[in-house]
Structures are given as structure tokens and as C-alpha cells.
mmCIF file of C-alpha atoms in Angstrom:
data_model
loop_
_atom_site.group_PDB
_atom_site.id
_atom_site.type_symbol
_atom_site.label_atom_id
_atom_site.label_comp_id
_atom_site.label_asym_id
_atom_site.label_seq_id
_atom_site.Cartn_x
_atom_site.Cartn_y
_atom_site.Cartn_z
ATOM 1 C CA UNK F 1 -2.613 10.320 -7.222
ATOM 2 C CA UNK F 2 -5.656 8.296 -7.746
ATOM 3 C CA UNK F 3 -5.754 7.440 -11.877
ATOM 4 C CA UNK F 4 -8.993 5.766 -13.291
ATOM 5 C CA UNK F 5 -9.212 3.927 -16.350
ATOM 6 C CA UNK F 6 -12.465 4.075 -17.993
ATOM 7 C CA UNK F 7 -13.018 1.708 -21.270
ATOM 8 C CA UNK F 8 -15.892 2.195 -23.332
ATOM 9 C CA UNK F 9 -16.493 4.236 -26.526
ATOM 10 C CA UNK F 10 -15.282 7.268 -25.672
ATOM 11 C CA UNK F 11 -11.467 8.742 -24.645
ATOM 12 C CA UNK F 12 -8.036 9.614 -26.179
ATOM 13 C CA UNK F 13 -6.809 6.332 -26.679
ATOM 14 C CA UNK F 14 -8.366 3.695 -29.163
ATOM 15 C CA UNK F 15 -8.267 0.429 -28.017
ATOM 16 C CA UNK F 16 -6.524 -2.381 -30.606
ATOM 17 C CA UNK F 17 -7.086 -5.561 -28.455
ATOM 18 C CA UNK F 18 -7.733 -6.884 -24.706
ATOM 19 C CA UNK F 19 -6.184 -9.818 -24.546
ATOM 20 C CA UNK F 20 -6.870 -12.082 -21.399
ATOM 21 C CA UNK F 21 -3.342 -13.561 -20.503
ATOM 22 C CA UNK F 22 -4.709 -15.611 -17.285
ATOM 23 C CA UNK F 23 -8.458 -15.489 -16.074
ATOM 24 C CA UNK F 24 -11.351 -13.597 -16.889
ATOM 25 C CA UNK F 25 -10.553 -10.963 -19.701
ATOM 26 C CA UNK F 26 -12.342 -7.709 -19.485
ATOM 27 C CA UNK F 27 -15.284 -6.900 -21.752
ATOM 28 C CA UNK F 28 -15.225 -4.988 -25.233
ATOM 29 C CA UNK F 29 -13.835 -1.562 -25.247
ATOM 30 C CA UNK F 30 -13.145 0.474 -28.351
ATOM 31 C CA UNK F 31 -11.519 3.433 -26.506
ATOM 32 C CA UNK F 32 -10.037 4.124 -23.160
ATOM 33 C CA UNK F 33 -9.648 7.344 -21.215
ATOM 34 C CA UNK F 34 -7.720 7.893 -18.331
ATOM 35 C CA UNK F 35 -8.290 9.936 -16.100
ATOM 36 C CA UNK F 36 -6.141 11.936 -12.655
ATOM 37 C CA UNK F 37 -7.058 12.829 -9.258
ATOM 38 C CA UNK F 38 -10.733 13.588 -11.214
ATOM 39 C CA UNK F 39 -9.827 16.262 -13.367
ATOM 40 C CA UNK F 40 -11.555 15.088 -16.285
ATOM 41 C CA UNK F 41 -15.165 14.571 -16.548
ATOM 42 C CA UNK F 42 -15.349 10.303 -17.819
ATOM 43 C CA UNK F 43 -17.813 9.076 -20.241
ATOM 44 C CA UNK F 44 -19.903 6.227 -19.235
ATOM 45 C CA UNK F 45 -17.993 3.313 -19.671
ATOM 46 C CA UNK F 46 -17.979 -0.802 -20.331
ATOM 47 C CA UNK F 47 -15.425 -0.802 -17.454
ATOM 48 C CA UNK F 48 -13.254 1.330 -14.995
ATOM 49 C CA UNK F 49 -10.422 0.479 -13.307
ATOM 50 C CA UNK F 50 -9.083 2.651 -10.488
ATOM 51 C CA UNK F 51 -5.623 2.257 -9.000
ATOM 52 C CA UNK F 52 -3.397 5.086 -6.794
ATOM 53 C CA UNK F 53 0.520 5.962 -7.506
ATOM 54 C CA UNK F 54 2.271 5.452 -4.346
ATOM 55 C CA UNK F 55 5.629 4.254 -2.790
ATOM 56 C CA UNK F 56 7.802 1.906 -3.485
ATOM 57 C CA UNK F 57 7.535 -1.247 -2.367
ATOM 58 C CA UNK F 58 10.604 -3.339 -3.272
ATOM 59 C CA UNK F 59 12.746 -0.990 -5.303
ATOM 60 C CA UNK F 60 16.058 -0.358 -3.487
ATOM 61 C CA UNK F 61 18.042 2.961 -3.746
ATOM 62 C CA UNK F 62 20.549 1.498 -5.959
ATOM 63 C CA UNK F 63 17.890 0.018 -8.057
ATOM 64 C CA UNK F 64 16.068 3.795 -8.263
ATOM 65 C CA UNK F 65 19.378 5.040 -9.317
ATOM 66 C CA UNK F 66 19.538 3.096 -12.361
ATOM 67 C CA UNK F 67 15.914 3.248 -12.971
ATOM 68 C CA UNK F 68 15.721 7.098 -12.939
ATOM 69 C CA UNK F 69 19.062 7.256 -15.030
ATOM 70 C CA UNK F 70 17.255 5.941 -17.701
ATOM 71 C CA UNK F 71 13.587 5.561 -17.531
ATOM 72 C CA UNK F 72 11.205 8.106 -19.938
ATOM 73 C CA UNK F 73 8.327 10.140 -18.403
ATOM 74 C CA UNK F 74 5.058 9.677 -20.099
ATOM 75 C CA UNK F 75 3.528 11.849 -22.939
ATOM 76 C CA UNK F 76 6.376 11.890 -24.968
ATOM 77 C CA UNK F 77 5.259 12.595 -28.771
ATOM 78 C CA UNK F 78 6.399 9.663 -30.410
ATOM 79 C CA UNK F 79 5.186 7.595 -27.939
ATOM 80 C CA UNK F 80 1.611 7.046 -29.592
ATOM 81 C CA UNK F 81 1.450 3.081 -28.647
ATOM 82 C CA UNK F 82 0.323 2.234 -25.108
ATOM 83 C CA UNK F 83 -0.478 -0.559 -22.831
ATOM 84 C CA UNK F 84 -2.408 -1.043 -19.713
ATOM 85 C CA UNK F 85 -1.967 -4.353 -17.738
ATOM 86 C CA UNK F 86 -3.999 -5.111 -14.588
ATOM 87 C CA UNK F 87 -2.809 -7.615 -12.815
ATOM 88 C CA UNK F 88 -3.544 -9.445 -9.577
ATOM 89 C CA UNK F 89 -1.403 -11.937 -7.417
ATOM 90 C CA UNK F 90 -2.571 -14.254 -5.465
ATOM 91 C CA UNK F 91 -3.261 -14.745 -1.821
ATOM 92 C CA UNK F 92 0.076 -16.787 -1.096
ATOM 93 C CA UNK F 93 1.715 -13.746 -2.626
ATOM 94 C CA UNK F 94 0.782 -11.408 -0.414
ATOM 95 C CA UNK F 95 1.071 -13.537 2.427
ATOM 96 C CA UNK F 96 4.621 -14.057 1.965
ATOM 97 C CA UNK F 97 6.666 -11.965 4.353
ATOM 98 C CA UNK F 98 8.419 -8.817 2.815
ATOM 99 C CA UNK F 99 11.694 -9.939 2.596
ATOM 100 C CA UNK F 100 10.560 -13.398 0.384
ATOM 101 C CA UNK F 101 8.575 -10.904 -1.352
ATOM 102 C CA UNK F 102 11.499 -9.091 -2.504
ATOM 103 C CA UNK F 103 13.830 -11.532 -3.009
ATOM 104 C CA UNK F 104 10.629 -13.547 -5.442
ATOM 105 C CA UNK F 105 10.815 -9.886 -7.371
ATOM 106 C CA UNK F 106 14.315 -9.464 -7.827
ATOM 107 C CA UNK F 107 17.138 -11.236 -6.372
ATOM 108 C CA UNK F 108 15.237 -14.405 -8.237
ATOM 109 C CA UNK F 109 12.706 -13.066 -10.902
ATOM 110 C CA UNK F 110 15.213 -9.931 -11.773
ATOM 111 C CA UNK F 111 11.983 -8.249 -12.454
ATOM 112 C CA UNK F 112 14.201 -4.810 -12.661
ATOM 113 C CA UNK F 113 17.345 -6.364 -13.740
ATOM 114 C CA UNK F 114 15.248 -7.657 -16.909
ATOM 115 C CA UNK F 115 13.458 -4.557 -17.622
ATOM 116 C CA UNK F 116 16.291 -1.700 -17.750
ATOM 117 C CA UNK F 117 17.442 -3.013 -20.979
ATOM 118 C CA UNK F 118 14.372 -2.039 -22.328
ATOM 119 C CA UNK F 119 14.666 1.407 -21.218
ATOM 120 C CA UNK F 120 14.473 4.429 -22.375
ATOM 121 C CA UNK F 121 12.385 3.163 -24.743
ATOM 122 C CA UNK F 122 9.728 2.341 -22.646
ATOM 123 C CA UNK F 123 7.580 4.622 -19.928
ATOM 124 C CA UNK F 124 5.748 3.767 -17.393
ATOM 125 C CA UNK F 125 3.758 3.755 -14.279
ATOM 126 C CA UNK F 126 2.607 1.781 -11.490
ATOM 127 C CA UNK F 127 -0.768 2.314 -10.158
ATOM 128 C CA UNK F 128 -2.228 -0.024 -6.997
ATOM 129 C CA UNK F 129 -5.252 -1.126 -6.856
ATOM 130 C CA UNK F 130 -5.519 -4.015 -4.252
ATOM 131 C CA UNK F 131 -5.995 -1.801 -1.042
ATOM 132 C CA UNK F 132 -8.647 0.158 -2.333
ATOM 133 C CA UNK F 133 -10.938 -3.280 -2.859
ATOM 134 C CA UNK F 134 -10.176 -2.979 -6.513
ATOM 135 C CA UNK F 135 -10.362 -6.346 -8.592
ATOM 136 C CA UNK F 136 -6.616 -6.033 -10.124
ATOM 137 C CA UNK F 137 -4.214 -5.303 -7.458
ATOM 138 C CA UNK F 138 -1.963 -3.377 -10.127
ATOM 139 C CA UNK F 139 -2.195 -1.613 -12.975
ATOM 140 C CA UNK F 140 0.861 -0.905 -15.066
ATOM 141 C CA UNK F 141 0.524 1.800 -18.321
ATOM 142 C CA UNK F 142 3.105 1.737 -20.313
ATOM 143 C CA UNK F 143 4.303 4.613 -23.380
ATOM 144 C CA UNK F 144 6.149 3.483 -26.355
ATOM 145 C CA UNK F 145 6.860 4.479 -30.023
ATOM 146 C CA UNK F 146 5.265 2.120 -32.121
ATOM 147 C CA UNK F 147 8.065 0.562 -33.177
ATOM 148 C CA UNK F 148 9.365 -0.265 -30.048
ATOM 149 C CA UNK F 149 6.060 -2.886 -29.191
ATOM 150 C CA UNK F 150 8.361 -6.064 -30.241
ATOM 151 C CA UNK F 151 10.674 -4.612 -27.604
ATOM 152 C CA UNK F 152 7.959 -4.452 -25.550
ATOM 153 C CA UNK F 153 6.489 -7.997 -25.709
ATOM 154 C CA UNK F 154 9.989 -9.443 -25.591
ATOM 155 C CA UNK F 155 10.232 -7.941 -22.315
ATOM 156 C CA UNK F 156 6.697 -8.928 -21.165
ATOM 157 C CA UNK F 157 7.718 -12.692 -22.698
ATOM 158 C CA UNK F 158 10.723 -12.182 -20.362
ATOM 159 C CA UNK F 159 8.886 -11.428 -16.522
ATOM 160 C CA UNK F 160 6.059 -14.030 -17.591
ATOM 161 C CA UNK F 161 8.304 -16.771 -17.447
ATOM 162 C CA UNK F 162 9.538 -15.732 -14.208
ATOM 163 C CA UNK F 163 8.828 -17.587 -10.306
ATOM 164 C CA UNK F 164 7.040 -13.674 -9.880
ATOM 165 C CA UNK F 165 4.318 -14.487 -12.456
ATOM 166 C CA UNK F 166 3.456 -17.897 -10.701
ATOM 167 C CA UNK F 167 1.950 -15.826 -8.507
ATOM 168 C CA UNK F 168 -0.209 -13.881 -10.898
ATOM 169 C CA UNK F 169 -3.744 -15.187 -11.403
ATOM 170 C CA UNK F 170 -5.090 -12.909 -13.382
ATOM 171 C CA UNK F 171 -3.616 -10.587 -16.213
ATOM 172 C CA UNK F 172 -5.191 -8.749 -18.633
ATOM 173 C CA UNK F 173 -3.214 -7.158 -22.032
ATOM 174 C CA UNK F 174 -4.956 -4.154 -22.926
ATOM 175 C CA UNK F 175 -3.403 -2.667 -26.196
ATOM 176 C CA UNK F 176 -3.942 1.186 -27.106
ATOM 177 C CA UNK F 177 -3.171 4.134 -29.910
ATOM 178 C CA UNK F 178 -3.582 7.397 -29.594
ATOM 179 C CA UNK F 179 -6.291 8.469 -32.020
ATOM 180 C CA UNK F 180 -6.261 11.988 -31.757
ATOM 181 C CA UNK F 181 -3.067 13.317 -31.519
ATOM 182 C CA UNK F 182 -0.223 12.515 -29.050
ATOM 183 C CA UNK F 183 -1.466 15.674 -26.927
ATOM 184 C CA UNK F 184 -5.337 14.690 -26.733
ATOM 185 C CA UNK F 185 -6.678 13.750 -23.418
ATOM 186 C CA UNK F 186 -2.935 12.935 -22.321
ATOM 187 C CA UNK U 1 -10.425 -5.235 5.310
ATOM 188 C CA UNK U 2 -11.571 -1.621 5.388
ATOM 189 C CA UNK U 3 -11.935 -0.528 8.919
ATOM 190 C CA UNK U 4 -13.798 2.881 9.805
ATOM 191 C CA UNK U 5 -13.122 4.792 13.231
ATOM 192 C CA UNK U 6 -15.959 7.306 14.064
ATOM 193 C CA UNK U 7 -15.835 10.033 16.474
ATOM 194 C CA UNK U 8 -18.529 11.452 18.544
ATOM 195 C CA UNK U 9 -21.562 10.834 20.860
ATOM 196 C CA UNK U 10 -21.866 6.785 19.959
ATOM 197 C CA UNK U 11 -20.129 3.853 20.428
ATOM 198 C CA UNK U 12 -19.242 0.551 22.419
ATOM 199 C CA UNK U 13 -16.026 2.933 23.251
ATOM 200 C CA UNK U 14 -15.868 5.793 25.859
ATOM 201 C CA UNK U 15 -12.879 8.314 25.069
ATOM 202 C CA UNK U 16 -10.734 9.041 28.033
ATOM 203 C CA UNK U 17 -8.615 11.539 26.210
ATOM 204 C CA UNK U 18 -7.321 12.428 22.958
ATOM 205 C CA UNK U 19 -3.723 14.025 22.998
ATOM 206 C CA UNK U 20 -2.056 15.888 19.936
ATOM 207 C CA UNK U 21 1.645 14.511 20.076
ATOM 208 C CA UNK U 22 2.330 16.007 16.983
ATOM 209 C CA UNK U 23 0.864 18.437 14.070
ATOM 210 C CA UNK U 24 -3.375 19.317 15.000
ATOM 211 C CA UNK U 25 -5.201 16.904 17.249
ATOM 212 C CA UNK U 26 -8.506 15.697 16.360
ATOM 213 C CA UNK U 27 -12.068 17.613 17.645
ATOM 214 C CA UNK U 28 -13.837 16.459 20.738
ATOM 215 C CA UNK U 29 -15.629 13.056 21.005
ATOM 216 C CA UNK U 30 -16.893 11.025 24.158
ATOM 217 C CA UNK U 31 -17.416 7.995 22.096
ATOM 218 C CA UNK U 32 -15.837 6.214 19.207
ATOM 219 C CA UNK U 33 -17.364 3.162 16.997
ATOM 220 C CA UNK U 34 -15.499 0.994 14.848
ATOM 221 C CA UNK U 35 -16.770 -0.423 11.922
ATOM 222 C CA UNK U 36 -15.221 -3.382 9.588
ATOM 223 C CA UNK U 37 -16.015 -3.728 6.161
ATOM 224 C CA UNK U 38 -19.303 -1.633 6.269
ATOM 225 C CA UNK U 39 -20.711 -4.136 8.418
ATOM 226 C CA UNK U 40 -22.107 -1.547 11.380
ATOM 227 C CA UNK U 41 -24.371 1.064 10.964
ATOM 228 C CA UNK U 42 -22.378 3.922 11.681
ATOM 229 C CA UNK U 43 -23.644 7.279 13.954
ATOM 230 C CA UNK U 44 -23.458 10.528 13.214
ATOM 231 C CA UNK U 45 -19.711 11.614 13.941
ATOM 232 C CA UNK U 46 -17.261 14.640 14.786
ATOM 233 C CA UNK U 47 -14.536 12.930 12.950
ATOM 234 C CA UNK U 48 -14.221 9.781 10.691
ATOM 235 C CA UNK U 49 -10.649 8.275 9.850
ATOM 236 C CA UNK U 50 -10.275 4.953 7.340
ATOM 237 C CA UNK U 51 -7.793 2.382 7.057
ATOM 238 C CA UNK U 52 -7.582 -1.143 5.950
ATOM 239 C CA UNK U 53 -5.480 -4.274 6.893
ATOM 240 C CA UNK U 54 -3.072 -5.126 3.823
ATOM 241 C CA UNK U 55 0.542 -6.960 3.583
ATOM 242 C CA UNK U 56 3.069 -5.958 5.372
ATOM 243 C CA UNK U 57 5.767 -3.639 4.411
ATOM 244 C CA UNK U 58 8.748 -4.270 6.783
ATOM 245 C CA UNK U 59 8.451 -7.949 8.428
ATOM 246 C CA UNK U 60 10.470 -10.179 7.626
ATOM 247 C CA UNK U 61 9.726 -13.951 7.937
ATOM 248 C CA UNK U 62 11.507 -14.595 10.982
ATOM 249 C CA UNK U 63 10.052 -11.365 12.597
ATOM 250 C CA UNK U 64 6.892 -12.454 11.919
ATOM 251 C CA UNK U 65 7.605 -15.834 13.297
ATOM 252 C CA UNK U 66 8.908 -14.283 16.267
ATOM 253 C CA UNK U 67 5.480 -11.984 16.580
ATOM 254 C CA UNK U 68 3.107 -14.380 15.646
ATOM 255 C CA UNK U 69 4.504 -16.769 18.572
ATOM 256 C CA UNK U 70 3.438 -14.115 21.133
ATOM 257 C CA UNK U 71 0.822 -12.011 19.697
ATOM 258 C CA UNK U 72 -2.619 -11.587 20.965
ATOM 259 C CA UNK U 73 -5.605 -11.643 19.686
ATOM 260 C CA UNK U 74 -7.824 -8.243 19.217
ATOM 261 C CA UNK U 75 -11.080 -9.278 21.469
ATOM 262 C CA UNK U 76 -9.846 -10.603 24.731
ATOM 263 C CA UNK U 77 -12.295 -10.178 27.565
ATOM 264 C CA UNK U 78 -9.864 -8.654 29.876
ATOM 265 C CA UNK U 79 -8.689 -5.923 27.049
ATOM 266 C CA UNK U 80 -10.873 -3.218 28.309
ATOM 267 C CA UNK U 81 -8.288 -0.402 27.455
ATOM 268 C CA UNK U 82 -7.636 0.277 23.961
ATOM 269 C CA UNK U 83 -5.694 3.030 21.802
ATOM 270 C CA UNK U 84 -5.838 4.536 18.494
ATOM 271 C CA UNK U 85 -3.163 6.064 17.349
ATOM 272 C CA UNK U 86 -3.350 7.830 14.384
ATOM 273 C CA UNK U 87 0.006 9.141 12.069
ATOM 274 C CA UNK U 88 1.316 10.605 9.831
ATOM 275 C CA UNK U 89 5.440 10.382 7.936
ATOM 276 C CA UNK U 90 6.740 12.980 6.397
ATOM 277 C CA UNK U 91 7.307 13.418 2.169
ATOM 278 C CA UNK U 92 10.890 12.639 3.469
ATOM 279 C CA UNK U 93 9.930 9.258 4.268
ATOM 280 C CA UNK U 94 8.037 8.289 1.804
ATOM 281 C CA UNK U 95 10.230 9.656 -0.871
ATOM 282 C CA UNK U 96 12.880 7.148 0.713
ATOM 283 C CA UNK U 97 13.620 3.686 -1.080
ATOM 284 C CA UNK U 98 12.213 0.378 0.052
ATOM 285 C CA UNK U 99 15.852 -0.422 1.514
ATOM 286 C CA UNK U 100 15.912 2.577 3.068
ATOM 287 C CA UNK U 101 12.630 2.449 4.925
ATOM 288 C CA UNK U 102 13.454 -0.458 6.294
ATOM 289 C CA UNK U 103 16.901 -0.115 7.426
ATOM 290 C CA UNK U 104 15.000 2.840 9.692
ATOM 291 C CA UNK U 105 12.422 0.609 10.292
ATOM 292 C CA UNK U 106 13.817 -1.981 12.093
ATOM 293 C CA UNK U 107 17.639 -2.134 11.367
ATOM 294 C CA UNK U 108 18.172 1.242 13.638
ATOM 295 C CA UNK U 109 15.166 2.131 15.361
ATOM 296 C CA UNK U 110 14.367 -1.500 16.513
ATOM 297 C CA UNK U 111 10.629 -0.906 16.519
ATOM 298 C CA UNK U 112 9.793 -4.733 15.689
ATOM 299 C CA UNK U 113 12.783 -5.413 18.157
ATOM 300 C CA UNK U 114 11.651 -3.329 21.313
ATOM 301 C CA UNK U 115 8.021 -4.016 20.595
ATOM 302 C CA UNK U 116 8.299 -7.921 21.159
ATOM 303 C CA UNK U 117 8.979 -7.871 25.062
ATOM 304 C CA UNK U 118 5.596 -5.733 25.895
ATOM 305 C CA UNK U 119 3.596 -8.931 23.935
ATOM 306 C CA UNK U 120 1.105 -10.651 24.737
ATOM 307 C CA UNK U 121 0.050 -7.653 27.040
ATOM 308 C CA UNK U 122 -0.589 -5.600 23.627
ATOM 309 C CA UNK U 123 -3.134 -6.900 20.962
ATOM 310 C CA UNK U 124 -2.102 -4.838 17.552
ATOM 311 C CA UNK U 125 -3.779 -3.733 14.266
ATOM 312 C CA UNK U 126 -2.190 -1.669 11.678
ATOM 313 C CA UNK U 127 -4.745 -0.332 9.157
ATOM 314 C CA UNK U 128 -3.127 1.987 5.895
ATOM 315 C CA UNK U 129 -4.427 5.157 5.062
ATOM 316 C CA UNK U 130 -2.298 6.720 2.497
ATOM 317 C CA UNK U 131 -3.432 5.276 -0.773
ATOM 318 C CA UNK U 132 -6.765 6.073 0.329
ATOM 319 C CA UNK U 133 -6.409 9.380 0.805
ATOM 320 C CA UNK U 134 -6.991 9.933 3.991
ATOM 321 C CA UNK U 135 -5.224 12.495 6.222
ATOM 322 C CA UNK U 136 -3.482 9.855 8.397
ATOM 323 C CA UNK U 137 -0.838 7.241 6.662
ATOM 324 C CA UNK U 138 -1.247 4.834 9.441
ATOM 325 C CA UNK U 139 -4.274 4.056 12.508
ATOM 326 C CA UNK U 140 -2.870 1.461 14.821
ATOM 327 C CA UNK U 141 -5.389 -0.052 17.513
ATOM 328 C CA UNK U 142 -3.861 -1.661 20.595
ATOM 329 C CA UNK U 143 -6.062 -3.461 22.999
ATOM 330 C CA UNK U 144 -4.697 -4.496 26.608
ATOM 331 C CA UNK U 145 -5.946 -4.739 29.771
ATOM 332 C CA UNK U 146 -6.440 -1.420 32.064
ATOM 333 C CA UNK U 147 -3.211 -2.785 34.284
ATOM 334 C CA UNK U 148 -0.825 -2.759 31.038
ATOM 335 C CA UNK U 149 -1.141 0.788 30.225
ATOM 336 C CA UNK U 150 2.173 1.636 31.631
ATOM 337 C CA UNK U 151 3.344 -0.452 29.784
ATOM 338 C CA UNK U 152 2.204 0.834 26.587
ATOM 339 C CA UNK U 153 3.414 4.271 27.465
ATOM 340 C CA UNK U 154 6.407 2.743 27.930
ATOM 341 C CA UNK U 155 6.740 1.447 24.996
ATOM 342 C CA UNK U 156 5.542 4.652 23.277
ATOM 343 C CA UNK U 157 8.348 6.750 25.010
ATOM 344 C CA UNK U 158 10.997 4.286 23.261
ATOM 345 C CA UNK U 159 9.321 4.350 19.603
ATOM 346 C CA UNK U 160 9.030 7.958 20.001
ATOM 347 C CA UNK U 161 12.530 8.580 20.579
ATOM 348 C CA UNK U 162 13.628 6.697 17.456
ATOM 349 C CA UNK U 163 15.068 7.911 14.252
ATOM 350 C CA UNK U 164 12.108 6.409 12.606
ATOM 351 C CA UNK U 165 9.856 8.712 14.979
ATOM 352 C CA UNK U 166 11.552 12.130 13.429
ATOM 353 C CA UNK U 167 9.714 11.490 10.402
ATOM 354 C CA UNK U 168 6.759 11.589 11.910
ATOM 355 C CA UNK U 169 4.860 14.969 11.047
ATOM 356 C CA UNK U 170 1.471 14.583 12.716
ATOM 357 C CA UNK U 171 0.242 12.041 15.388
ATOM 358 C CA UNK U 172 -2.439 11.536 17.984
ATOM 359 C CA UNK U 173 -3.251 9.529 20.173
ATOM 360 C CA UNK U 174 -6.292 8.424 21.622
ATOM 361 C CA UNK U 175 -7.202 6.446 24.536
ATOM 362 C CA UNK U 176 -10.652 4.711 25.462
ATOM 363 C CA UNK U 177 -12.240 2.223 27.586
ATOM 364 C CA UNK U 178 -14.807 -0.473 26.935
ATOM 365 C CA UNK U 179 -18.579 1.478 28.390
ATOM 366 C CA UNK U 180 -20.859 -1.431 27.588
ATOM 367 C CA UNK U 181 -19.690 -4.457 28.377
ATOM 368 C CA UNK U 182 -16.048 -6.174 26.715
ATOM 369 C CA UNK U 183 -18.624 -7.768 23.709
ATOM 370 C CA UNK U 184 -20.333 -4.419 22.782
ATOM 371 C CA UNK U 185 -19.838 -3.645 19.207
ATOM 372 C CA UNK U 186 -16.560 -5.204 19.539
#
């Protein structure tokens, strides 16, 4: 499924604050819509980001076990905070072989390990970018009830001090409400 | 790098044949052009099929050591004969977990394993599909010299007759020959 994320002045979601973590930030936005497989019609827009859902890439079956045991799907109601974060690795990441890949990810960086703790509170989805000659080669929406964001950043505190994020040159911290009901545009 | 295959009446490639191994074939072409990264002008075609080059999934470091030690080069003068075969996996597969994949991959069908002893004869290029959309997951070009293409049937016969082959739901495969000289549109 190919998702779009358009940020301008117009969607369900109002944006609170686009934080640039590492590089160049993204321009003002004061809403974002999202959109899937083109079903919606987007407004004109400051930026859009496309990425596509896919499979796995390091995620083991034992790993997917405890993942789907407790992760959330989107659009819950009370889940009227969001957060999309585009990020892209650099070239020595993705010219490591797949197996140093993987064991960067999790056998060193627990980048699942560290994160199921934080579930069910948190929802979210995985969208790639990088073979499609996007600029972010992933962009990760998350769902969460408000007052679950401290959760939240403690866990993104967490996988930004990992040997993973050394790879990351550019991250973006896009923070979002929904501003017309949890149902609106979702 | 975004590569584009087009089928039809143009092209530095003549098409001996083009063989449905599995699910529909392709229409009728006499020519094929390949075009990287937009670069070529491209002609008016009966079929077009995209890919592009990205990290790999299933290598592991010392497989790739042990590939990159014999591997040729796409463009050698004497590589007159070329393939592209186009497939697709099944949901099946792709529903399957990273570990899983690979253990398929490699671990019990041996296709890094059996492929090695038919280098240098066979040049390589795996282009992805799948996140674009496109009706084929993978396009893999071989180049090799007329003399070596019983050897690449060879090797065919073996990958086909792997458990990783069963989850294969559609492939082609099409053969061609260099018309215009071993430099033309190459």
C-alpha cells in the first residue's frame, strides 16, 4: 500500500511541531493529511512524503510473535496524538550485508527488544520510502493517547542512543492531533 | 537505480524467445531496450516492466565476499547473450518472517550456494519490483557469452527445483541477443 503524507494547511491532523532531530528539517506545516493507495483527493501541500508498506526486513518469527501479541492497530479513539518520523540512513548502512544489518538492529541496538515495553500503548506503521527515490528512506506513524507521549519520547530517547541511529543522517519529528474528531480523514 | 525494460519493435536487443514458465507470459516483442535512471529515450513498447537496484535482502557478508570474488561485470564484450527473467512469489512468501525467508533462501534451497560455480560465466542484476507496484516482484538480467547458455539452463533447472522455487506464482523468461554491435545501447 502506497501512503502519502501531504503537509500543508489542509487535512485531519493538525500539526503541533516539526522538529529537525539531524539535518535539514522540513518546512512549515499547520496540518497533515494522509493519504492510501490514492483514495483521497490531497490538498496542495508545503510538502509530501510518499513511502509503501511492505515486508519485513529484519523481524524474525519469534520477534512477530511477540510483536503481534501486543501491538495496537491504528485508529483507535483515544489515540488522538500522532507522530510521523522520516528517517534516512546512510550509505554505509545500506551497504552493510544483511546479516550485520540485522544483528546492528537487534541482537546489538535491541531496536524490538526496547520497543515492546512500550506496547500496547503505542501503534504503528512502517512505510519505505528509499526504493521509490524518495528523500527519507522510512517513514514511521505512530498512534497514541495523549497521555502516553512521555512514553513515547522515552522510547524514542531509548533507539536514539543506539549503534542503529549512528547510521541515521537525517530525522525529522513531526508531532500531530487530531483536530476533527478521532474518525476524520483517518 | 531505476531500471526500465521495454518491449517491442526497438532496441540494442533482439528477442530470441520469451517462454511463460509460470502464471501468463508476456505479449510479443522482437526487440527490448533498457533504460537506467531515465537516461534513454525510450520507444514505443508492447510491454514495459520496472525495477531498481537496492540492498540486499539475503547475503550475508561472507556470501557476498565469496560472490564479489568471482562476479562479472554487466558489459563484457563477449556477453552477447543475455536473459531477463521476470517473477513473481507468492502472498505465502511474503507473508513469511525475515528468518524464514532466508532459511528458504539459502539455508535449504542453496540458491547463493549452487549459483557460485556457474560464475564468472554469468554477469547478474537483481532489480525489485514489488514496492513499486509493478506486476513482477523481481527482473533479474544475466549476461554471458552465447557458449554459456547451457550453462545457465543448467543452473535454472536446479533453482527451479528448489523449495524456494514453489513459491513462485508467475515467471518468464526471456532470452535475447546483442543485434547492433556488444556497445549498442548497452
Amino acid at each position: 500500500m502506497l501512503v502519502t503524507f501531504a503537509g500543508g494547511d489542509a487535512g485531519a491532523w493538525s500539526v503541533e511541531r516539526i522538529i529537525a532531530v539531524r539535518g535539514p528539517g522540513l518546512p512549515p506545516a499547520t496540518r497533515l493529511s494522509v493519504d492510501e493507495d490514492g483514495g483521497a483527493t490531497l490538498p496542495a501541500a508545503a510538502w509530501t512524503l510518499r513511502g509503501v508498506t511492505s515486508n519485513e526486513r529484519y523481524v524474525e518469527r519469534a520477534e512477530r510473535e511477540a510483536l503481534a501479541a501486543r501491538q495496537p492497530p491504528l485508529g483507535r479513539p483515544e489515540a488522538t496524538a500522532a507522530a510521523l518520523i522520516p528517517v534516512t540512513k546512510s550509505a554505509a548502512w545500506w551497504e552493510l550485508a544483511q546479516d550485520e544489518r540485522r544483528a546492528i538492529f537487534e541482537e546489538r541496538s535491541h531496536h524490538i527488544r526496547s520497543s515492546l515495553p512500550y506496547l500496547p500503548r503505542i501503534a504503528r506503521r512502517l512505510h519505505h520510502g528509499r526504493d521509490l527515490g524518495e528523500p527519507f528512506d522510512f517513514l514511521t506513524w505512530f498512534e497514541f493517547a495523549p497521555e502516553h507521549e512521555a512514553a513515547f519520547d522515552e522510547l524514542l530517547g531509548i533507539l536514539r542512543q543506539t549503534e542503529e541511529w549512528r547510521y541515521v543522517e537525517r530525522e525529522v519529528d513531526i508531532r500531530l492531533r487530531v483536530t476533527s474528531g478521532p474518525d476524520a480523514g483517518r
